[in-house]
Amino acid sequence: MTDTSEPGYVRWLLIAVALIFMGLFLVVPLIAVFSEAFSEGIGLFLQAVKEPDTLSAVKLTLLTAAISVPANVVFGVAAAWAIAKFSFRGKNLLLTLIDLPFAVSPVISGLIFVLLFGTQGVLGPWLAAHDIKIIFAVPGIVLATTFVTFPFVARELIPVMEAQGKDEEEAAISLGASGWQTFWRITLPNIKWGLLYGVILCNARAMGEFGAVSVVSGHIRGMTNTLPLHVEILYNEYQFVAAFAAATLLAVLALVTLVLKSLIEWKTEGQQRENEAMPEIIREASA
Amino acid sequence: MSIEICGISKSYGSFTALRDVQLEIPTGQLVALLGPSGSGKTTLLRLIAGLEPADSGQVFFNGEDHTHRDVRERGVGFVFQHYALFRHMDIFDNIAFGLTVRPRKQRPTKAEIKERVHSLLRLVQLEGLAHRYPSQLSGGQRQRVALARALAVEPKFLLLDEPFGALDAKVRQELRRWLRRLHEKLGLTIVFVTHDQEEALELADRVVVMNEGRVEQTGSPQEVYNNPSNPFVYSFLGRVNFFRGRIADGKVKLGEAEFAVDWASEDDNVPAVGYVRPHDVDVSRSPQYPQSVAAELIYVYNLGSVVRLELRRMDTGEIFEAEMSRRRFAELSLQSGDLLYVHLKHVAFYVGGHLIHA
């Protein structure tokens, strides 16, 4: 026995409860997804994945992520920079606004866009007159996804940037660096792990978003169907193998995200330990 | 390069950091901005560097108005309190940074940069550490890297914010001496901020004492220590005793002791305060002068080279301190509870914050 105060059986009980819970809610569903997908053999699975509508859903999902993730990286870095390094009027309001997409239901977010850009919406007549389609088209999906994934990068960076302060940036400027040089050579390298972490979370959500996209997409097969929407349609049509085959693609994405996330966490923790521990060691050695 | 500050004011919301500050810093001097925390000394330093804009007033470098020039144009070397080394770069890249960000035309070649960085590493005695990272250095080493990095761009002068604040006592001593030598070698104007009066007096050619956003006094260490212009400076620079009394008929009465002063005002019988440094309190077994005061020895503090006595005046009951050499202490063979006589040499009298000459 180690020196913990709890008796052994309490510890084992707690660990068992946690493991059973995780097994029931995470592992079993994951196994179910894969076993359903492969239930009729690998041939049918491949056939389902290669189906043109599925492929077009994959393409649309990738396109949406490819637009909304970079957009949110630019916005997130700019917002985090402003919030962490400057004090200005309305800073708290900006912070609240960044959190807004977390606070409202994604379905409401989708509805907002319908109300704004739909045929009956505020900008509807003007858009119709100029022959611009946003709702029930790709732009609407991208907009809704961008809105929903808006907080991830900024939220991840604000604490990192606040903790680092602005000393290093001031030092760079006093040494003659321009604002641009300071950003690329000082700020960005210091936030890179936090930024990557935010990008991964943002990407996972952008590819997996259902509610907001469902409202604005119109579910036009091969046109405005993203992967999560496609899974739902297939499932409602009792095409279970095809539905689960498409779902495995999302599940694989989730697993890759998890692995990357743990890798980054491990990496940043290691870096922090190094930063904290080294000076002590050297001081002791030289004393 | 000389620095001139004319009527600079700065406030943050309702907090006034600097009030109408006037200051001249001649070329080549090592100047200390000394004051308690919140006195505005760091704000003043950041203002000189251009890291902070002034609300009003002007900053001149060598007679040239620099008030509206930004940090990059001012070309000053700034060393931050916590060094602000670039944590993701090794020491070489840290020191080379200022040279590598120059526009292509003014940028030295790779070989020149290497040469310059290594000569700076020699100057700050850190050869061989070029490829370490800041997190692998001790506090004193980081401080010297920060200095080398600031010197790499050949600044007009060097500004240091609490340069030794985060270091332990022994390293601090060594770095002080090293900075003094560096200043002699380079002949550069250096301004540093400190709250440690000993550091300011030991290191600086000129001490600027600040309090509540104002410059209280400027002068050589001897001047500010020996002739403080007001009670704040007196009490901030070293230990001090103060005695409350009244002034009347050209004499200050502190308890039973009377001191003749140059006082020709209509106002008579007004409160006056006398300041005496502990080493200006003479202690003996019997009264030596007419103004000698009886006091009881309460406690003896052994400080190594000197002995500090805590005493209570018999006439007023005020507690005060005296310092004497170990030898004198042994001669008198003092013990707590002894009745002694003290003579106050060099008392500075202030009435309403103004110095009265004796």
PDB file of C-alpha atoms in Angstrom, chain B residues 117-327:
ATOM      1  CA  VAL B 117      27.307  39.309 -30.377  1.00  0.00           C
ATOM      2  CA  HIS B 118      30.458  37.520 -29.283  1.00  0.00           C
ATOM      3  CA  SER B 119      32.183  40.746 -28.288  1.00  0.00           C
ATOM      4  CA  LEU B 120      29.096  41.653 -26.234  1.00  0.00           C
ATOM      5  CA  LEU B 121      29.092  38.202 -24.632  1.00  0.00           C
ATOM      6  CA  ARG B 122      32.720  38.823 -23.654  1.00  0.00           C
ATOM      7  CA  LEU B 123      31.763  42.232 -22.256  1.00  0.00           C
ATOM      8  CA  VAL B 124      29.068  40.739 -20.016  1.00  0.00           C
ATOM      9  CA  GLN B 125      31.281  37.730 -19.190  1.00  0.00           C
ATOM     10  CA  LEU B 126      28.940  35.112 -20.592  1.00  0.00           C
ATOM     11  CA  GLU B 127      31.114  33.557 -23.293  1.00  0.00           C
ATOM     12  CA  GLY B 128      30.185  29.971 -23.872  1.00  0.00           C
ATOM     13  CA  LEU B 129      26.524  30.466 -23.025  1.00  0.00           C
ATOM     14  CA  ALA B 130      25.533  31.638 -26.515  1.00  0.00           C
ATOM     15  CA  HIS B 131      23.393  28.609 -27.195  1.00  0.00           C
ATOM     16  CA  ARG B 132      21.646  28.324 -23.850  1.00  0.00           C
ATOM     17  CA  TYR B 133      18.038  29.422 -23.471  1.00  0.00           C
ATOM     18  CA  PRO B 134      16.954  32.124 -20.993  1.00  0.00           C
ATOM     19  CA  SER B 135      15.240  29.527 -18.786  1.00  0.00           C
ATOM     20  CA  GLN B 136      18.589  27.804 -18.316  1.00  0.00           C
ATOM     21  CA  LEU B 137      20.306  30.883 -16.843  1.00  0.00           C
ATOM     22  CA  SER B 138      20.412  32.277 -13.320  1.00  0.00           C
ATOM     23  CA  GLY B 139      18.888  35.660 -12.500  1.00  0.00           C
ATOM     24  CA  GLY B 140      22.208  37.503 -12.611  1.00  0.00           C
ATOM     25  CA  GLN B 141      23.107  35.920 -15.959  1.00  0.00           C
ATOM     26  CA  ARG B 142      19.727  36.851 -17.436  1.00  0.00           C
ATOM     27  CA  GLN B 143      20.223  40.421 -16.286  1.00  0.00           C
ATOM     28  CA  ARG B 144      23.551  40.592 -18.081  1.00  0.00           C
ATOM     29  CA  VAL B 145      22.038  39.095 -21.258  1.00  0.00           C
ATOM     30  CA  ALA B 146      19.337  41.782 -21.120  1.00  0.00           C
ATOM     31  CA  LEU B 147      22.075  44.422 -20.858  1.00  0.00           C
ATOM     32  CA  ALA B 148      24.027  42.957 -23.752  1.00  0.00           C
ATOM     33  CA  ARG B 149      20.866  42.812 -25.873  1.00  0.00           C
ATOM     34  CA  ALA B 150      20.151  46.483 -25.152  1.00  0.00           C
ATOM     35  CA  LEU B 151      23.766  47.452 -25.914  1.00  0.00           C
ATOM     36  CA  ALA B 152      23.813  45.566 -29.227  1.00  0.00           C
ATOM     37  CA  VAL B 153      21.879  48.298 -31.029  1.00  0.00           C
ATOM     38  CA  GLU B 154      24.340  50.962 -29.835  1.00  0.00           C
ATOM     39  CA  PRO B 155      21.735  53.005 -27.965  1.00  0.00           C
ATOM     40  CA  LYS B 156      22.097  56.709 -27.225  1.00  0.00           C
ATOM     41  CA  PHE B 157      21.793  55.852 -23.547  1.00  0.00           C
ATOM     42  CA  LEU B 158      20.742  53.025 -21.296  1.00  0.00           C
ATOM     43  CA  LEU B 159      17.612  52.920 -19.123  1.00  0.00           C
ATOM     44  CA  LEU B 160      17.339  50.220 -16.460  1.00  0.00           C
ATOM     45  CA  ASP B 161      14.147  49.490 -14.538  1.00  0.00           C
ATOM     46  CA  GLU B 162      14.934  48.119 -11.051  1.00  0.00           C
ATOM     47  CA  PRO B 163      17.976  46.321 -12.480  1.00  0.00           C
ATOM     48  CA  PHE B 164      18.841  44.389  -9.328  1.00  0.00           C
ATOM     49  CA  GLY B 165      15.391  44.097  -7.796  1.00  0.00           C
ATOM     50  CA  ALA B 166      14.859  40.399  -8.406  1.00  0.00           C
ATOM     51  CA  LEU B 167      18.315  39.209  -7.375  1.00  0.00           C
ATOM     52  CA  ASP B 168      19.644  37.940  -4.071  1.00  0.00           C
ATOM     53  CA  ALA B 169      21.940  40.128  -1.969  1.00  0.00           C
ATOM     54  CA  LYS B 170      25.286  38.664  -3.010  1.00  0.00           C
ATOM     55  CA  VAL B 171      24.607  38.670  -6.764  1.00  0.00           C
ATOM     56  CA  ARG B 172      23.226  42.185  -6.402  1.00  0.00           C
ATOM     57  CA  GLN B 173      26.506  43.409  -4.867  1.00  0.00           C
ATOM     58  CA  GLU B 174      28.571  41.873  -7.652  1.00  0.00           C
ATOM     59  CA  LEU B 175      26.328  43.241 -10.398  1.00  0.00           C
ATOM     60  CA  ARG B 176      26.402  46.729  -8.913  1.00  0.00           C
ATOM     61  CA  ARG B 177      30.158  46.815  -9.016  1.00  0.00           C
ATOM     62  CA  TRP B 178      30.130  45.352 -12.498  1.00  0.00           C
ATOM     63  CA  LEU B 179      27.656  47.979 -13.745  1.00  0.00           C
ATOM     64  CA  ARG B 180      29.816  50.734 -12.265  1.00  0.00           C
ATOM     65  CA  ARG B 181      32.861  49.418 -14.164  1.00  0.00           C
ATOM     66  CA  LEU B 182      30.810  48.999 -17.333  1.00  0.00           C
ATOM     67  CA  HIS B 183      29.712  52.616 -17.074  1.00  0.00           C
ATOM     68  CA  GLU B 184      33.305  53.779 -16.688  1.00  0.00           C
ATOM     69  CA  LYS B 185      34.383  51.677 -19.659  1.00  0.00           C
ATOM     70  CA  LEU B 186      31.604  52.739 -22.041  1.00  0.00           C
ATOM     71  CA  GLY B 187      31.071  56.318 -20.880  1.00  0.00           C
ATOM     72  CA  LEU B 188      27.396  55.908 -21.716  1.00  0.00           C
ATOM     73  CA  THR B 189      24.640  57.888 -19.991  1.00  0.00           C
ATOM     74  CA  ILE B 190      22.819  55.396 -17.764  1.00  0.00           C
ATOM     75  CA  VAL B 191      19.590  56.025 -15.863  1.00  0.00           C
ATOM     76  CA  PHE B 192      18.340  53.382 -13.466  1.00  0.00           C
ATOM     77  CA  VAL B 193      15.319  53.098 -11.227  1.00  0.00           C
ATOM     78  CA  THR B 194      15.593  51.809  -7.678  1.00  0.00           C
ATOM     79  CA  HIS B 195      13.755  51.897  -4.379  1.00  0.00           C
ATOM     80  CA  ASP B 196      16.910  50.962  -2.488  1.00  0.00           C
ATOM     81  CA  GLN B 197      18.614  54.092  -1.133  1.00  0.00           C
ATOM     82  CA  GLU B 198      21.844  52.247  -0.445  1.00  0.00           C
ATOM     83  CA  GLU B 199      22.022  51.129  -4.053  1.00  0.00           C
ATOM     84  CA  ALA B 200      21.389  54.661  -5.308  1.00  0.00           C
ATOM     85  CA  LEU B 201      23.968  56.240  -3.019  1.00  0.00           C
ATOM     86  CA  GLU B 202      26.609  53.616  -3.736  1.00  0.00           C
ATOM     87  CA  LEU B 203      26.263  53.469  -7.494  1.00  0.00           C
ATOM     88  CA  ALA B 204      25.077  56.789  -8.874  1.00  0.00           C
ATOM     89  CA  ASP B 205      26.872  60.013  -9.793  1.00  0.00           C
ATOM     90  CA  ARG B 206      23.581  61.756  -9.299  1.00  0.00           C
ATOM     91  CA  VAL B 207      20.501  60.797  -7.321  1.00  0.00           C
ATOM     92  CA  VAL B 208      17.010  61.992  -8.209  1.00  0.00           C
ATOM     93  CA  VAL B 209      14.720  61.490  -5.223  1.00  0.00           C
ATOM     94  CA  MET B 210      11.067  61.131  -6.190  1.00  0.00           C
ATOM     95  CA  ASN B 211       7.865  61.013  -4.189  1.00  0.00           C
ATOM     96  CA  GLU B 212       4.215  61.077  -5.226  1.00  0.00           C
ATOM     97  CA  GLY B 213       5.008  61.936  -8.830  1.00  0.00           C
ATOM     98  CA  ARG B 214       7.331  64.817  -7.992  1.00  0.00           C
ATOM     99  CA  VAL B 215      11.089  65.244  -7.995  1.00  0.00           C
ATOM    100  CA  GLU B 216      11.894  66.081  -4.374  1.00  0.00           C
ATOM    101  CA  GLN B 217      15.623  66.656  -4.767  1.00  0.00           C
ATOM    102  CA  THR B 218      18.420  66.137  -7.273  1.00  0.00           C
ATOM    103  CA  GLY B 219      22.087  66.049  -6.438  1.00  0.00           C
ATOM    104  CA  SER B 220      25.207  64.018  -5.820  1.00  0.00           C
ATOM    105  CA  PRO B 221      24.832  61.211  -3.262  1.00  0.00           C
ATOM    106  CA  GLN B 222      26.704  63.342  -0.675  1.00  0.00           C
ATOM    107  CA  GLU B 223      24.442  66.334  -1.288  1.00  0.00           C
ATOM    108  CA  VAL B 224      21.170  64.493  -0.951  1.00  0.00           C
ATOM    109  CA  TYR B 225      22.389  62.515   2.029  1.00  0.00           C
ATOM    110  CA  ASN B 226      23.994  65.384   3.934  1.00  0.00           C
ATOM    111  CA  ASN B 227      21.647  68.219   2.944  1.00  0.00           C
ATOM    112  CA  PRO B 228      18.208  66.791   2.380  1.00  0.00           C
ATOM    113  CA  SER B 229      15.964  69.605   1.212  1.00  0.00           C
ATOM    114  CA  ASN B 230      12.877  68.328   3.027  1.00  0.00           C
ATOM    115  CA  PRO B 231      11.761  65.811   5.649  1.00  0.00           C
ATOM    116  CA  PHE B 232      10.745  63.241   3.027  1.00  0.00           C
ATOM    117  CA  VAL B 233      14.236  63.071   1.536  1.00  0.00           C
ATOM    118  CA  TYR B 234      15.726  63.020   5.019  1.00  0.00           C
ATOM    119  CA  SER B 235      13.661  60.066   6.142  1.00  0.00           C
ATOM    120  CA  PHE B 236      13.855  58.184   2.858  1.00  0.00           C
ATOM    121  CA  LEU B 237      17.664  58.256   2.669  1.00  0.00           C
ATOM    122  CA  GLY B 238      18.747  56.098   5.557  1.00  0.00           C
ATOM    123  CA  ARG B 239      17.608  55.647   9.135  1.00  0.00           C
ATOM    124  CA  VAL B 240      16.573  58.728  11.003  1.00  0.00           C
ATOM    125  CA  ASN B 241      15.240  59.806  14.423  1.00  0.00           C
ATOM    126  CA  PHE B 242      12.779  62.583  14.681  1.00  0.00           C
ATOM    127  CA  PHE B 243      11.888  64.662  17.695  1.00  0.00           C
ATOM    128  CA  ARG B 244       8.850  66.889  17.980  1.00  0.00           C
ATOM    129  CA  GLY B 245       9.322  70.308  19.575  1.00  0.00           C
ATOM    130  CA  ARG B 246       8.448  73.982  19.282  1.00  0.00           C
ATOM    131  CA  ILE B 247      10.312  77.011  17.993  1.00  0.00           C
ATOM    132  CA  ALA B 248      10.360  80.244  19.970  1.00  0.00           C
ATOM    133  CA  ASP B 249      12.732  83.205  20.478  1.00  0.00           C
ATOM    134  CA  GLY B 250      15.170  81.905  17.867  1.00  0.00           C
ATOM    135  CA  LYS B 251      15.486  78.599  19.628  1.00  0.00           C
ATOM    136  CA  VAL B 252      14.097  75.165  18.996  1.00  0.00           C
ATOM    137  CA  LYS B 253      13.086  73.324  22.133  1.00  0.00           C
ATOM    138  CA  LEU B 254      13.151  69.551  21.853  1.00  0.00           C
ATOM    139  CA  GLY B 255      12.184  68.451  25.345  1.00  0.00           C
ATOM    140  CA  GLU B 256      14.822  69.894  27.657  1.00  0.00           C
ATOM    141  CA  ALA B 257      17.385  70.451  24.920  1.00  0.00           C
ATOM    142  CA  GLU B 258      17.531  73.843  23.214  1.00  0.00           C
ATOM    143  CA  PHE B 259      19.127  74.634  19.872  1.00  0.00           C
ATOM    144  CA  ALA B 260      19.741  78.126  18.498  1.00  0.00           C
ATOM    145  CA  VAL B 261      18.474  78.565  14.934  1.00  0.00           C
ATOM    146  CA  ASP B 262      18.159  81.249  12.303  1.00  0.00           C
ATOM    147  CA  TRP B 263      14.484  82.040  12.826  1.00  0.00           C
ATOM    148  CA  ALA B 264      13.220  85.585  12.338  1.00  0.00           C
ATOM    149  CA  SER B 265       9.580  84.997  11.651  1.00  0.00           C
ATOM    150  CA  GLU B 266       6.606  86.715  13.274  1.00  0.00           C
ATOM    151  CA  ASP B 267       5.177  83.291  13.991  1.00  0.00           C
ATOM    152  CA  ASP B 268       6.468  82.246  17.342  1.00  0.00           C
ATOM    153  CA  ASN B 269       5.891  79.126  19.316  1.00  0.00           C
ATOM    154  CA  VAL B 270       5.121  77.008  16.226  1.00  0.00           C
ATOM    155  CA  PRO B 271       5.680  73.225  15.946  1.00  0.00           C
ATOM    156  CA  ALA B 272       9.087  72.183  14.640  1.00  0.00           C
ATOM    157  CA  VAL B 273      10.593  68.768  13.952  1.00  0.00           C
ATOM    158  CA  GLY B 274      14.235  67.868  14.461  1.00  0.00           C
ATOM    159  CA  TYR B 275      15.811  65.055  12.398  1.00  0.00           C
ATOM    160  CA  VAL B 276      18.980  63.304  13.497  1.00  0.00           C
ATOM    161  CA  ARG B 277      20.701  60.315  11.948  1.00  0.00           C
ATOM    162  CA  PRO B 278      21.553  57.524  14.421  1.00  0.00           C
ATOM    163  CA  HIS B 279      25.297  57.935  13.756  1.00  0.00           C
ATOM    164  CA  ASP B 280      24.996  61.620  14.713  1.00  0.00           C
ATOM    165  CA  VAL B 281      23.840  60.731  18.219  1.00  0.00           C
ATOM    166  CA  ASP B 282      26.760  60.860  20.671  1.00  0.00           C
ATOM    167  CA  VAL B 283      26.382  58.618  23.714  1.00  0.00           C
ATOM    168  CA  SER B 284      28.309  59.021  26.957  1.00  0.00           C
ATOM    169  CA  ARG B 285      28.070  58.092  30.639  1.00  0.00           C
ATOM    170  CA  SER B 286      27.974  61.712  31.855  1.00  0.00           C
ATOM    171  CA  PRO B 287      26.579  64.951  30.361  1.00  0.00           C
ATOM    172  CA  GLN B 288      29.214  66.489  28.020  1.00  0.00           C
ATOM    173  CA  TYR B 289      27.291  69.519  26.687  1.00  0.00           C
ATOM    174  CA  PRO B 290      24.596  71.834  28.040  1.00  0.00           C
ATOM    175  CA  GLN B 291      22.087  70.332  25.563  1.00  0.00           C
ATOM    176  CA  SER B 292      22.844  66.745  26.547  1.00  0.00           C
ATOM    177  CA  VAL B 293      19.745  64.729  27.281  1.00  0.00           C
ATOM    178  CA  ALA B 294      19.337  61.861  29.709  1.00  0.00           C
ATOM    179  CA  ALA B 295      18.154  58.602  28.144  1.00  0.00           C
ATOM    180  CA  GLU B 296      17.670  55.020  29.157  1.00  0.00           C
ATOM    181  CA  LEU B 297      19.188  52.210  27.093  1.00  0.00           C
ATOM    182  CA  ILE B 298      16.423  49.780  26.149  1.00  0.00           C
ATOM    183  CA  TYR B 299      18.024  47.347  23.750  1.00  0.00           C
ATOM    184  CA  VAL B 300      21.302  46.666  21.946  1.00  0.00           C
ATOM    185  CA  TYR B 301      21.359  45.429  18.332  1.00  0.00           C
ATOM    186  CA  ASN B 302      24.632  43.949  17.167  1.00  0.00           C
ATOM    187  CA  LEU B 303      24.960  44.648  13.426  1.00  0.00           C
ATOM    188  CA  GLY B 304      28.503  43.439  12.847  1.00  0.00           C
ATOM    189  CA  SER B 305      30.652  46.480  12.176  1.00  0.00           C
ATOM    190  CA  VAL B 306      28.434  48.815  14.188  1.00  0.00           C
ATOM    191  CA  VAL B 307      26.212  48.546  17.236  1.00  0.00           C
ATOM    192  CA  ARG B 308      22.772  50.093  17.243  1.00  0.00           C
ATOM    193  CA  LEU B 309      21.211  51.218  20.526  1.00  0.00           C
ATOM    194  CA  GLU B 310      17.534  51.717  21.146  1.00  0.00           C
ATOM    195  CA  LEU B 311      17.047  54.472  23.743  1.00  0.00           C
ATOM    196  CA  ARG B 312      14.216  56.248  25.528  1.00  0.00           C
ATOM    197  CA  ARG B 313      14.496  59.934  26.392  1.00  0.00           C
ATOM    198  CA  MET B 314      13.892  60.608  30.080  1.00  0.00           C
ATOM    199  CA  ASP B 315      12.326  64.044  29.449  1.00  0.00           C
ATOM    200  CA  THR B 316       9.848  63.298  26.652  1.00  0.00           C
ATOM    201  CA  GLY B 317       9.694  59.512  26.605  1.00  0.00           C
ATOM    202  CA  GLU B 318      10.453  59.457  22.842  1.00  0.00           C
ATOM    203  CA  ILE B 319      12.171  56.323  21.543  1.00  0.00           C
ATOM    204  CA  PHE B 320      15.174  56.825  19.281  1.00  0.00           C
ATOM    205  CA  GLU B 321      18.259  55.079  17.927  1.00  0.00           C
ATOM    206  CA  ALA B 322      21.970  55.689  18.150  1.00  0.00           C
ATOM    207  CA  GLU B 323      24.799  53.947  16.320  1.00  0.00           C
ATOM    208  CA  MET B 324      28.403  53.585  17.399  1.00  0.00           C
ATOM    209  CA  SER B 325      31.482  51.573  16.525  1.00  0.00           C
ATOM    210  CA  ARG B 326      32.149  48.252  18.233  1.00  0.00           C
ATOM    211  CA  ARG B 327      35.205  49.750  19.915  1.00  0.00           C
TER     212      ARG B 327
END
